[in-house]
Amino acid sequence: MSIAVLEAGPLTTVQDAGRAGYAARGFRTCGACDGYALRVANLLAGNGDAGLAVLEMTLRGGTFRFEEDAVFALAGAELQPLLDERPVPCFAPVFAPAGSTLRLAAARTGLRGYLAVFGGIDTPPVMGSRSTDLKCRLGGLEGRALRAGDILPVGADGAAARARWQSIKAHGADRPLGDPAARAPARPWRFCAGQKTPLFRAVAGPQTRAFTPEGLRTFTETTYTLTPDCDRMACKLRGAVIGTVRGADIISDGIVAGSVQVSANGQPIVMLADHQTTGGYAKIATVIGADLPSLAQLRPGQALAFTFVTAAQAVAAARQQAARLEQIRERMR
C-alpha cells in the first residue's frame, strides 16, 4: 500500500520516535517534535507500536491520495482535514477508501500536525529509525522534506486496513477523543495581571553555577517570547537578559531535547528534536519531557514562562502522561 503526495505543504517530513544511541558518533536523535501527538496519532490509527513513522506537518498540511483502503488518524495541530472534500475529525480513527484524497489546511490551533496511518510509513530505516534528519540528509524519504509527486510506502495493505477498521468499528473505538486532556499533555499556566501565560516546568542545571542569583530569578520570574528564528532544532526566545558570572561560554558538552542554553546575549534557547549533540553555551535548565510537546506547538510571537521543579516532579509528570497514553491504547485494543 502507498500514499501519493499531491501537495506537501511548507515542511512535511517522515518522523518516528527518533534515532537513539548514536549521539556519541555525532548523529542527532531527530524524531517528532511533539512526541505525545506522534503516539496519540499512532494509537488512534490502530498501530500497537505508538512509535511508528508518521508525517509531521508544520503550520499547514498537504494533500495526499490513498492508493488502497487505509485507516488514518490526525493529532497535534488541527489542520482542518477534508477527505474527498468532506470534513473528518482530528483525534479519531478515519477510514479512507482506495483512491480517496485527504486535504489538510492551515493549522487552526498549534504549529505541528501529525498524520499516522495503520501500518506506519514504511520508508527504509537508517540506524534503526525512519526519522528524517534534514541537515545530515538521512532517514525519511531521501533525507529531505516531502514534495509533490513523492510516493510513500505503508506497512499494511488494503485488506489489513479493512480488517483493522472493522475491529475498530465493532468495539465502538471510532469516536473522536472527547477528553481535551487526552488530546494534548497537561501543562500548568501562570496568571499575572489578567494575563494567562503557558508555564513550562524545568529541572535546574547542569551549569547553574554559571549564572548569578539574579539571573536565575530572571529566568523564572519574567516572560519570554518565541522569536521567528525557531525551527525543529531549537526555539530561540527574547526577553529579559539572564545574568552570568563570567559569561555564557563553556567547554562543549552534551545536549538533550529540552536543554535551555543561554547564549552570549543572555537570551535562552530551548533545544528541540533536531538539537545538536554538544554545545558550548551554559545550560541554565532542562525543560521536562512531559512539557516539550506543548513547547513544540507554540508559534513565534507567543509568550511563555518557566518554573523550576525537582527531578521527582518531572518523573511524576512523565508517569501521568504515560497513563493517558495507556488509556488510549486500552480503548483501541
mmCIF file of C-alpha atoms in Angstrom:
data_model
loop_
_atom_site.group_PDB
_atom_site.id
_atom_site.type_symbol
_atom_site.label_atom_id
_atom_site.label_comp_id
_atom_site.label_asym_id
_atom_site.label_seq_id
_atom_site.Cartn_x
_atom_site.Cartn_y
_atom_site.Cartn_z
ATOM 1 C CA MET A 1 0.000 0.000 0.000
ATOM 2 C CA SER A 2 1.214 3.540 -0.632
ATOM 3 C CA ILE A 3 0.285 7.202 -0.257
ATOM 4 C CA ALA A 4 0.821 9.664 -3.101
ATOM 5 C CA VAL A 5 1.880 13.192 -2.152
ATOM 6 C CA LEU A 6 -0.116 15.613 -4.301
ATOM 7 C CA GLU A 7 0.950 18.725 -2.363
ATOM 8 C CA ALA A 8 3.398 18.616 0.513
ATOM 9 C CA GLY A 9 2.888 21.835 2.482
ATOM 10 C CA PRO A 10 5.696 24.120 3.683
ATOM 11 C CA LEU A 11 7.562 21.475 5.723
ATOM 12 C CA THR A 12 6.390 17.867 5.841
ATOM 13 C CA THR A 13 8.786 15.135 6.899
ATOM 14 C CA VAL A 14 8.690 11.487 7.902
ATOM 15 C CA GLN A 15 9.332 11.186 11.652
ATOM 16 C CA ASP A 16 9.120 8.460 14.272
ATOM 17 C CA ALA A 17 10.226 8.233 17.910
ATOM 18 C CA GLY A 18 13.804 9.152 16.963
ATOM 19 C CA ARG A 19 17.260 7.751 16.254
ATOM 20 C CA ALA A 20 18.561 6.817 19.696
ATOM 21 C CA GLY A 21 22.022 5.585 20.593
ATOM 22 C CA TYR A 22 24.177 7.424 18.056
ATOM 23 C CA ALA A 23 24.870 10.770 19.744
ATOM 24 C CA ALA A 24 28.422 9.688 20.591
ATOM 25 C CA ARG A 25 29.042 9.481 16.848
ATOM 26 C CA GLY A 26 27.561 12.922 16.241
ATOM 27 C CA PHE A 27 24.141 11.821 14.935
ATOM 28 C CA ARG A 28 21.154 13.653 16.344
ATOM 29 C CA THR A 29 18.040 11.914 17.633
ATOM 30 C CA CYS A 30 15.545 13.843 15.460
ATOM 31 C CA GLY A 31 12.059 12.274 15.573
ATOM 32 C CA ALA A 32 8.739 14.012 16.133
ATOM 33 C CA CYS A 33 8.950 17.401 17.872
ATOM 34 C CA ASP A 34 5.652 16.631 19.591
ATOM 35 C CA GLY A 35 6.248 13.086 20.777
ATOM 36 C CA TYR A 36 2.891 12.945 22.522
ATOM 37 C CA ALA A 37 0.951 13.736 19.330
ATOM 38 C CA LEU A 38 3.032 11.130 17.471
ATOM 39 C CA ARG A 39 1.918 8.459 19.936
ATOM 40 C CA VAL A 40 -1.718 9.570 20.056
ATOM 41 C CA ALA A 41 -2.000 9.555 16.255
ATOM 42 C CA ASN A 42 -0.411 6.127 16.004
ATOM 43 C CA LEU A 43 -2.633 4.594 18.669
ATOM 44 C CA LEU A 44 -5.793 6.037 17.107
ATOM 45 C CA ALA A 45 -4.749 4.770 13.674
ATOM 46 C CA GLY A 46 -4.653 1.252 15.098
ATOM 47 C CA ASN A 47 -0.903 0.891 15.481
ATOM 48 C CA GLY A 48 0.064 -1.070 18.574
ATOM 49 C CA ASP A 49 3.549 0.413 18.284
ATOM 50 C CA ALA A 50 2.988 4.079 19.085
ATOM 51 C CA GLY A 51 6.430 5.000 17.766
ATOM 52 C CA LEU A 52 5.865 4.042 14.124
ATOM 53 C CA ALA A 53 6.743 6.580 11.452
ATOM 54 C CA VAL A 54 4.197 9.307 10.659
ATOM 55 C CA LEU A 55 4.113 12.552 8.703
ATOM 56 C CA GLU A 56 4.919 15.716 10.651
ATOM 57 C CA MET A 57 3.485 18.878 9.037
ATOM 58 C CA THR A 58 4.385 22.411 10.090
ATOM 59 C CA LEU A 59 1.804 25.226 10.132
ATOM 60 C CA ARG A 60 -0.063 23.830 7.125
ATOM 61 C CA GLY A 61 -0.718 20.325 5.877
ATOM 62 C CA GLY A 62 -0.546 18.851 2.415
ATOM 63 C CA THR A 63 -2.775 16.854 0.092
ATOM 64 C CA PHE A 64 -2.434 13.068 -0.056
ATOM 65 C CA ARG A 65 -4.100 10.268 -2.028
ATOM 66 C CA PHE A 66 -4.530 6.797 -0.534
ATOM 67 C CA GLU A 67 -3.820 4.233 -3.248
ATOM 68 C CA GLU A 68 -5.536 1.442 -1.259
ATOM 69 C CA ASP A 69 -8.023 1.301 1.597
ATOM 70 C CA ALA A 70 -6.422 2.793 4.707
ATOM 71 C CA VAL A 71 -7.061 3.777 8.310
ATOM 72 C CA PHE A 72 -5.519 7.053 9.437
ATOM 73 C CA ALA A 73 -5.626 9.486 12.337
ATOM 74 C CA LEU A 74 -4.562 13.101 12.899
ATOM 75 C CA ALA A 75 -3.215 14.609 16.127
ATOM 76 C CA GLY A 76 -1.337 17.688 17.284
ATOM 77 C CA ALA A 77 -2.227 20.898 15.459
ATOM 78 C CA GLU A 78 -5.742 20.834 13.996
ATOM 79 C CA LEU A 79 -5.288 21.068 10.229
ATOM 80 C CA GLN A 80 -8.977 21.233 9.196
ATOM 81 C CA PRO A 81 -8.980 17.896 7.327
ATOM 82 C CA LEU A 82 -11.183 17.127 4.329
ATOM 83 C CA LEU A 83 -11.477 13.611 2.936
ATOM 84 C CA ASP A 84 -12.789 13.855 -0.625
ATOM 85 C CA GLU A 85 -13.835 17.419 0.327
ATOM 86 C CA ARG A 86 -15.899 16.254 3.320
ATOM 87 C CA PRO A 87 -14.832 17.246 6.851
ATOM 88 C CA VAL A 88 -13.434 14.453 9.024
ATOM 89 C CA PRO A 89 -12.433 14.701 12.690
ATOM 90 C CA CYS A 90 -8.992 15.039 14.189
ATOM 91 C CA PHE A 91 -8.100 12.789 17.144
ATOM 92 C CA ALA A 92 -10.135 9.916 15.741
ATOM 93 C CA PRO A 93 -9.539 6.881 13.505
ATOM 94 C CA VAL A 94 -10.851 7.502 9.979
ATOM 95 C CA PHE A 95 -11.349 5.017 7.138
ATOM 96 C CA ALA A 96 -10.097 6.186 3.726
ATOM 97 C CA PRO A 97 -11.301 4.179 0.690
ATOM 98 C CA ALA A 98 -8.831 3.444 -2.083
ATOM 99 C CA GLY A 99 -8.359 6.488 -4.299
ATOM 100 C CA SER A 100 -9.645 8.986 -1.731
ATOM 101 C CA THR A 101 -7.857 12.286 -1.197
ATOM 102 C CA LEU A 102 -7.043 13.870 2.155
ATOM 103 C CA ARG A 103 -6.613 17.638 2.047
ATOM 104 C CA LEU A 104 -5.163 19.437 5.061
ATOM 105 C CA ALA A 105 -5.283 23.219 5.503
ATOM 106 C CA ALA A 106 -3.600 25.767 7.781
ATOM 107 C CA ALA A 107 -3.427 24.882 11.460
ATOM 108 C CA ARG A 108 -6.351 26.302 13.394
ATOM 109 C CA THR A 109 -4.508 25.665 16.653
ATOM 110 C CA GLY A 110 -0.919 24.675 17.333
ATOM 111 C CA LEU A 111 2.004 24.515 14.936
ATOM 112 C CA ARG A 112 2.735 20.879 14.068
ATOM 113 C CA GLY A 113 0.212 18.284 12.939
ATOM 114 C CA TYR A 114 0.747 14.526 12.663
ATOM 115 C CA LEU A 115 -0.747 12.079 10.176
ATOM 116 C CA ALA A 116 -0.485 8.420 11.177
ATOM 117 C CA VAL A 117 -1.674 5.548 9.007
ATOM 118 C CA PHE A 118 -2.308 1.948 10.032
ATOM 119 C CA GLY A 119 0.911 0.046 9.371
ATOM 120 C CA GLY A 120 3.092 3.148 9.633
ATOM 121 C CA ILE A 121 5.025 4.979 6.943
ATOM 122 C CA ASP A 122 7.416 2.270 5.729
ATOM 123 C CA THR A 123 10.408 4.120 4.314
ATOM 124 C CA PRO A 124 13.775 2.332 4.788
ATOM 125 C CA PRO A 125 15.144 2.657 8.337
ATOM 126 C CA VAL A 126 18.567 4.240 8.833
ATOM 127 C CA MET A 127 20.375 3.299 12.048
ATOM 128 C CA GLY A 128 17.171 1.893 13.465
ATOM 129 C CA SER A 129 14.922 4.870 12.689
ATOM 130 C CA ARG A 130 12.875 6.283 9.816
ATOM 131 C CA SER A 131 13.126 9.838 11.154
ATOM 132 C CA THR A 132 14.274 12.485 8.715
ATOM 133 C CA ASP A 133 17.498 14.287 9.610
ATOM 134 C CA LEU A 134 17.324 17.295 7.301
ATOM 135 C CA LYS A 135 20.844 18.544 7.994
ATOM 136 C CA CYS A 136 22.551 15.165 7.559
ATOM 137 C CA ARG A 137 20.133 14.213 4.748
ATOM 138 C CA LEU A 138 19.387 10.743 6.034
ATOM 139 C CA GLY A 139 16.287 8.809 7.027
ATOM 140 C CA GLY A 140 12.721 9.515 5.974
ATOM 141 C CA LEU A 141 12.425 9.840 2.199
ATOM 142 C CA GLU A 142 15.905 10.529 0.856
ATOM 143 C CA GLY A 143 16.678 12.584 3.946
ATOM 144 C CA ARG A 144 14.561 15.537 2.779
ATOM 145 C CA ALA A 145 11.217 17.228 3.177
ATOM 146 C CA LEU A 146 8.424 15.789 1.062
ATOM 147 C CA ARG A 147 7.402 17.314 -2.253
ATOM 148 C CA ALA A 148 4.638 16.799 -4.795
ATOM 149 C CA GLY A 149 4.990 13.535 -6.697
ATOM 150 C CA ASP A 150 6.518 11.535 -3.850
ATOM 151 C CA ILE A 151 5.170 8.051 -3.147
ATOM 152 C CA LEU A 152 5.256 6.846 0.461
ATOM 153 C CA PRO A 153 5.137 3.106 1.211
ATOM 154 C CA VAL A 154 2.890 1.959 4.063
ATOM 155 C CA GLY A 155 3.465 -1.122 6.195
ATOM 156 C CA ALA A 156 -0.039 -2.596 5.765
ATOM 157 C CA ASP A 157 -2.076 -3.433 2.678
ATOM 158 C CA GLY A 158 -5.703 -2.565 1.981
ATOM 159 C CA ALA A 159 -7.034 -5.901 3.257
ATOM 160 C CA ALA A 160 -5.294 -5.485 6.615
ATOM 161 C CA ALA A 161 -6.578 -1.915 6.873
ATOM 162 C CA ARG A 162 -10.169 -3.020 6.195
ATOM 163 C CA ALA A 163 -9.893 -5.713 8.862
ATOM 164 C CA ARG A 164 -8.492 -3.244 11.368
ATOM 165 C CA TRP A 165 -11.286 -0.780 10.625
ATOM 166 C CA GLN A 166 -13.928 -3.439 11.156
ATOM 167 C CA SER A 167 -12.396 -4.236 14.537
ATOM 168 C CA ILE A 168 -12.312 -0.547 15.488
ATOM 169 C CA LYS A 169 -15.972 -0.107 14.487
ATOM 170 C CA ALA A 170 -17.072 -3.274 16.253
ATOM 171 C CA HIS A 171 -15.619 -2.050 19.537
ATOM 172 C CA GLY A 172 -17.004 1.490 19.182
ATOM 173 C CA ALA A 173 -13.499 2.969 19.109
ATOM 174 C CA ASP A 174 -14.121 5.107 16.023
ATOM 175 C CA ARG A 175 -15.311 8.139 18.006
ATOM 176 C CA PRO A 176 -13.032 11.171 18.471
ATOM 177 C CA LEU A 177 -11.238 11.582 21.779
ATOM 178 C CA GLY A 178 -13.633 13.631 23.876
ATOM 179 C CA ASP A 179 -11.320 14.476 26.769
ATOM 180 C CA PRO A 180 -9.219 17.590 25.981
ATOM 181 C CA ALA A 181 -6.608 16.331 28.464
ATOM 182 C CA ALA A 182 -6.080 13.262 26.272
ATOM 183 C CA ARG A 183 -5.616 15.318 23.106
ATOM 184 C CA ALA A 184 -2.665 17.304 24.458
ATOM 185 C CA PRO A 185 -0.490 16.799 27.533
ATOM 186 C CA ALA A 186 -1.377 18.812 30.601
ATOM 187 C CA ARG A 187 0.854 21.787 31.359
ATOM 188 C CA PRO A 188 0.448 24.497 34.032
ATOM 189 C CA TRP A 189 -0.249 28.184 33.393
ATOM 190 C CA ARG A 190 0.931 31.373 35.029
ATOM 191 C CA PHE A 191 -1.686 34.032 35.796
ATOM 192 C CA CYS A 192 -0.452 37.575 36.348
ATOM 193 C CA ALA A 193 -2.285 40.886 35.932
ATOM 194 C CA GLY A 194 -5.040 39.235 33.955
ATOM 195 C CA GLN A 195 -2.585 37.533 31.590
ATOM 196 C CA LYS A 196 -2.581 33.758 31.093
ATOM 197 C CA THR A 197 0.860 32.521 30.034
ATOM 198 C CA PRO A 198 1.964 28.936 29.266
ATOM 199 C CA LEU A 199 4.262 27.816 32.082
ATOM 200 C CA PHE A 200 6.983 25.279 31.315
ATOM 201 C CA ARG A 201 8.490 23.182 34.066
ATOM 202 C CA ALA A 202 12.262 22.738 34.065
ATOM 203 C CA VAL A 203 14.869 20.992 36.183
ATOM 204 C CA ALA A 204 17.693 23.350 37.166
ATOM 205 C CA GLY A 205 21.182 22.900 35.731
ATOM 206 C CA PRO A 206 23.521 21.384 34.783
ATOM 207 C CA GLN A 207 25.508 24.672 34.741
ATOM 208 C CA THR A 208 23.515 26.565 37.374
ATOM 209 C CA ARG A 209 26.693 27.968 38.904
ATOM 210 C CA ALA A 210 27.426 29.848 35.683
ATOM 211 C CA PHE A 211 24.509 32.200 36.451
ATOM 212 C CA THR A 212 24.100 34.887 39.060
ATOM 213 C CA PRO A 213 21.313 34.602 41.654
ATOM 214 C CA GLU A 214 19.613 37.491 39.856
ATOM 215 C CA GLY A 215 19.969 35.634 36.554
ATOM 216 C CA LEU A 216 18.274 32.540 37.981
ATOM 217 C CA ARG A 217 15.408 34.682 39.271
ATOM 218 C CA THR A 218 15.107 36.411 35.899
ATOM 219 C CA PHE A 219 14.704 33.035 34.200
ATOM 220 C CA THR A 220 11.738 32.039 36.361
ATOM 221 C CA GLU A 221 10.137 35.395 37.177
ATOM 222 C CA THR A 222 9.884 37.028 33.743
ATOM 223 C CA THR A 223 8.102 36.241 30.493
ATOM 224 C CA TYR A 224 9.805 35.326 27.217
ATOM 225 C CA THR A 225 8.552 35.433 23.632
ATOM 226 C CA LEU A 226 9.278 32.996 20.824
ATOM 227 C CA THR A 227 11.197 34.719 18.037
ATOM 228 C CA PRO A 228 10.676 33.953 14.329
ATOM 229 C CA ASP A 229 14.062 32.186 14.476
ATOM 230 C CA CYS A 230 12.577 28.878 15.622
ATOM 231 C CA ASP A 231 12.721 25.514 13.857
ATOM 232 C CA ARG A 232 12.938 21.797 14.580
ATOM 233 C CA MET A 233 16.356 22.324 16.133
ATOM 234 C CA ALA A 234 15.521 24.932 18.774
ATOM 235 C CA CYS A 235 13.218 27.689 19.995
ATOM 236 C CA LYS A 236 15.060 30.983 20.349
ATOM 237 C CA LEU A 237 13.451 33.272 22.906
ATOM 238 C CA ARG A 238 13.518 37.010 23.554
ATOM 239 C CA GLY A 239 13.094 38.737 26.894
ATOM 240 C CA ALA A 240 14.999 39.921 29.945
ATOM 241 C CA VAL A 241 18.750 39.253 29.882
ATOM 242 C CA ILE A 242 19.856 36.377 32.110
ATOM 243 C CA GLY A 243 22.933 37.395 34.082
ATOM 244 C CA THR A 244 26.007 35.158 34.137
ATOM 245 C CA VAL A 245 29.003 35.067 36.463
ATOM 246 C CA ARG A 246 31.743 35.051 33.817
ATOM 247 C CA GLY A 247 29.930 34.814 30.506
ATOM 248 C CA ALA A 248 27.936 32.021 28.880
ATOM 249 C CA ASP A 249 30.766 30.124 27.162
ATOM 250 C CA ILE A 250 31.748 26.693 28.490
ATOM 251 C CA ILE A 251 33.742 23.735 27.221
ATOM 252 C CA SER A 252 31.304 21.940 24.906
ATOM 253 C CA ASP A 253 29.379 19.113 26.492
ATOM 254 C CA GLY A 254 26.283 17.025 25.796
ATOM 255 C CA ILE A 255 22.847 18.405 24.992
ATOM 256 C CA VAL A 256 19.417 16.778 25.190
ATOM 257 C CA ALA A 257 15.976 17.794 23.995
ATOM 258 C CA GLY A 258 14.732 20.421 26.428
ATOM 259 C CA SER A 259 18.182 21.806 27.299
ATOM 260 C CA VAL A 260 17.937 25.570 27.853
ATOM 261 C CA GLN A 261 21.140 27.201 26.690
ATOM 262 C CA VAL A 262 21.808 30.861 27.406
ATOM 263 C CA SER A 263 23.671 32.485 24.539
ATOM 264 C CA ALA A 264 26.253 35.262 24.751
ATOM 265 C CA ASN A 265 23.495 37.906 24.552
ATOM 266 C CA GLY A 266 21.799 36.499 27.673
ATOM 267 C CA GLN A 267 18.785 35.066 25.815
ATOM 268 C CA PRO A 268 17.559 31.484 26.355
ATOM 269 C CA ILE A 269 17.417 28.863 23.584
ATOM 270 C CA VAL A 270 15.397 25.676 24.163
ATOM 271 C CA MET A 271 16.556 22.606 22.239
ATOM 272 C CA LEU A 272 14.009 20.538 20.311
ATOM 273 C CA ALA A 273 14.146 17.237 18.405
ATOM 274 C CA ASP A 274 16.867 18.178 15.886
ATOM 275 C CA HIS A 275 19.225 19.581 18.522
ATOM 276 C CA GLN A 276 22.971 19.201 18.078
ATOM 277 C CA THR A 277 24.738 16.584 20.192
ATOM 278 C CA THR A 278 27.049 19.026 22.014
ATOM 279 C CA GLY A 279 27.128 22.750 22.681
ATOM 280 C CA GLY A 280 29.348 25.435 24.172
ATOM 281 C CA TYR A 281 26.806 27.653 25.945
ATOM 282 C CA ALA A 282 25.947 27.182 29.618
ATOM 283 C CA LYS A 283 22.650 25.435 30.290
ATOM 284 C CA ILE A 284 20.505 27.001 32.975
ATOM 285 C CA ALA A 285 17.835 24.257 32.964
ATOM 286 C CA THR A 286 16.211 21.379 31.094
ATOM 287 C CA VAL A 287 12.509 21.565 30.214
ATOM 288 C CA ILE A 288 10.908 18.328 31.385
ATOM 289 C CA GLY A 289 9.926 15.768 28.768
ATOM 290 C CA ALA A 290 6.236 15.981 29.637
ATOM 291 C CA ASP A 291 6.158 19.681 28.665
ATOM 292 C CA LEU A 292 8.226 19.546 25.476
ATOM 293 C CA PRO A 293 5.241 18.552 23.266
ATOM 294 C CA SER A 294 3.418 21.737 24.303
ATOM 295 C CA LEU A 295 6.502 23.835 23.568
ATOM 296 C CA ALA A 296 6.713 22.305 20.081
ATOM 297 C CA GLN A 297 3.170 23.555 19.375
ATOM 298 C CA LEU A 298 3.804 27.234 20.236
ATOM 299 C CA ARG A 299 4.116 29.733 17.391
ATOM 300 C CA PRO A 300 6.546 32.645 17.003
ATOM 301 C CA GLY A 301 5.268 35.663 18.899
ATOM 302 C CA GLN A 302 3.662 33.636 21.680
ATOM 303 C CA ALA A 303 4.724 34.261 25.275
ATOM 304 C CA LEU A 304 5.850 31.666 27.789
ATOM 305 C CA ALA A 305 7.377 31.428 31.234
ATOM 306 C CA PHE A 306 9.468 28.930 33.196
ATOM 307 C CA THR A 307 9.423 27.463 36.669
ATOM 308 C CA PHE A 308 11.863 25.137 38.389
ATOM 309 C CA VAL A 309 10.710 21.679 39.513
ATOM 310 C CA THR A 310 12.509 18.720 41.041
ATOM 311 C CA ALA A 311 13.542 15.567 39.203
ATOM 312 C CA ALA A 312 10.891 13.663 41.178
ATOM 313 C CA GLN A 313 8.204 16.054 39.943
ATOM 314 C CA ALA A 314 9.444 15.578 36.382
ATOM 315 C CA VAL A 315 9.143 11.802 36.746
ATOM 316 C CA ALA A 316 5.626 12.147 38.171
ATOM 317 C CA ALA A 317 4.566 14.289 35.186
ATOM 318 C CA ALA A 318 6.018 11.717 32.773
ATOM 319 C CA ARG A 319 4.073 8.949 34.506
ATOM 320 C CA GLN A 320 0.836 10.933 34.275
ATOM 321 C CA GLN A 321 1.396 11.404 30.548
ATOM 322 C CA ALA A 322 2.177 7.706 30.090
ATOM 323 C CA ALA A 323 -1.045 6.823 31.931
ATOM 324 C CA ARG A 324 -3.100 8.930 29.478
ATOM 325 C CA LEU A 325 -1.478 7.187 26.543
ATOM 326 C CA GLU A 326 -2.181 3.814 28.133
ATOM 327 C CA GLN A 327 -5.861 4.732 28.407
ATOM 328 C CA ILE A 328 -5.940 5.451 24.660
ATOM 329 C CA ARG A 329 -4.095 2.196 23.989
ATOM 330 C CA GLU A 330 -6.676 0.262 26.033
ATOM 331 C CA ARG A 331 -9.519 1.950 24.152
ATOM 332 C CA MET A 332 -8.016 0.971 20.790
ATOM 333 C CA ARG A 333 -7.337 -2.595 21.898
#
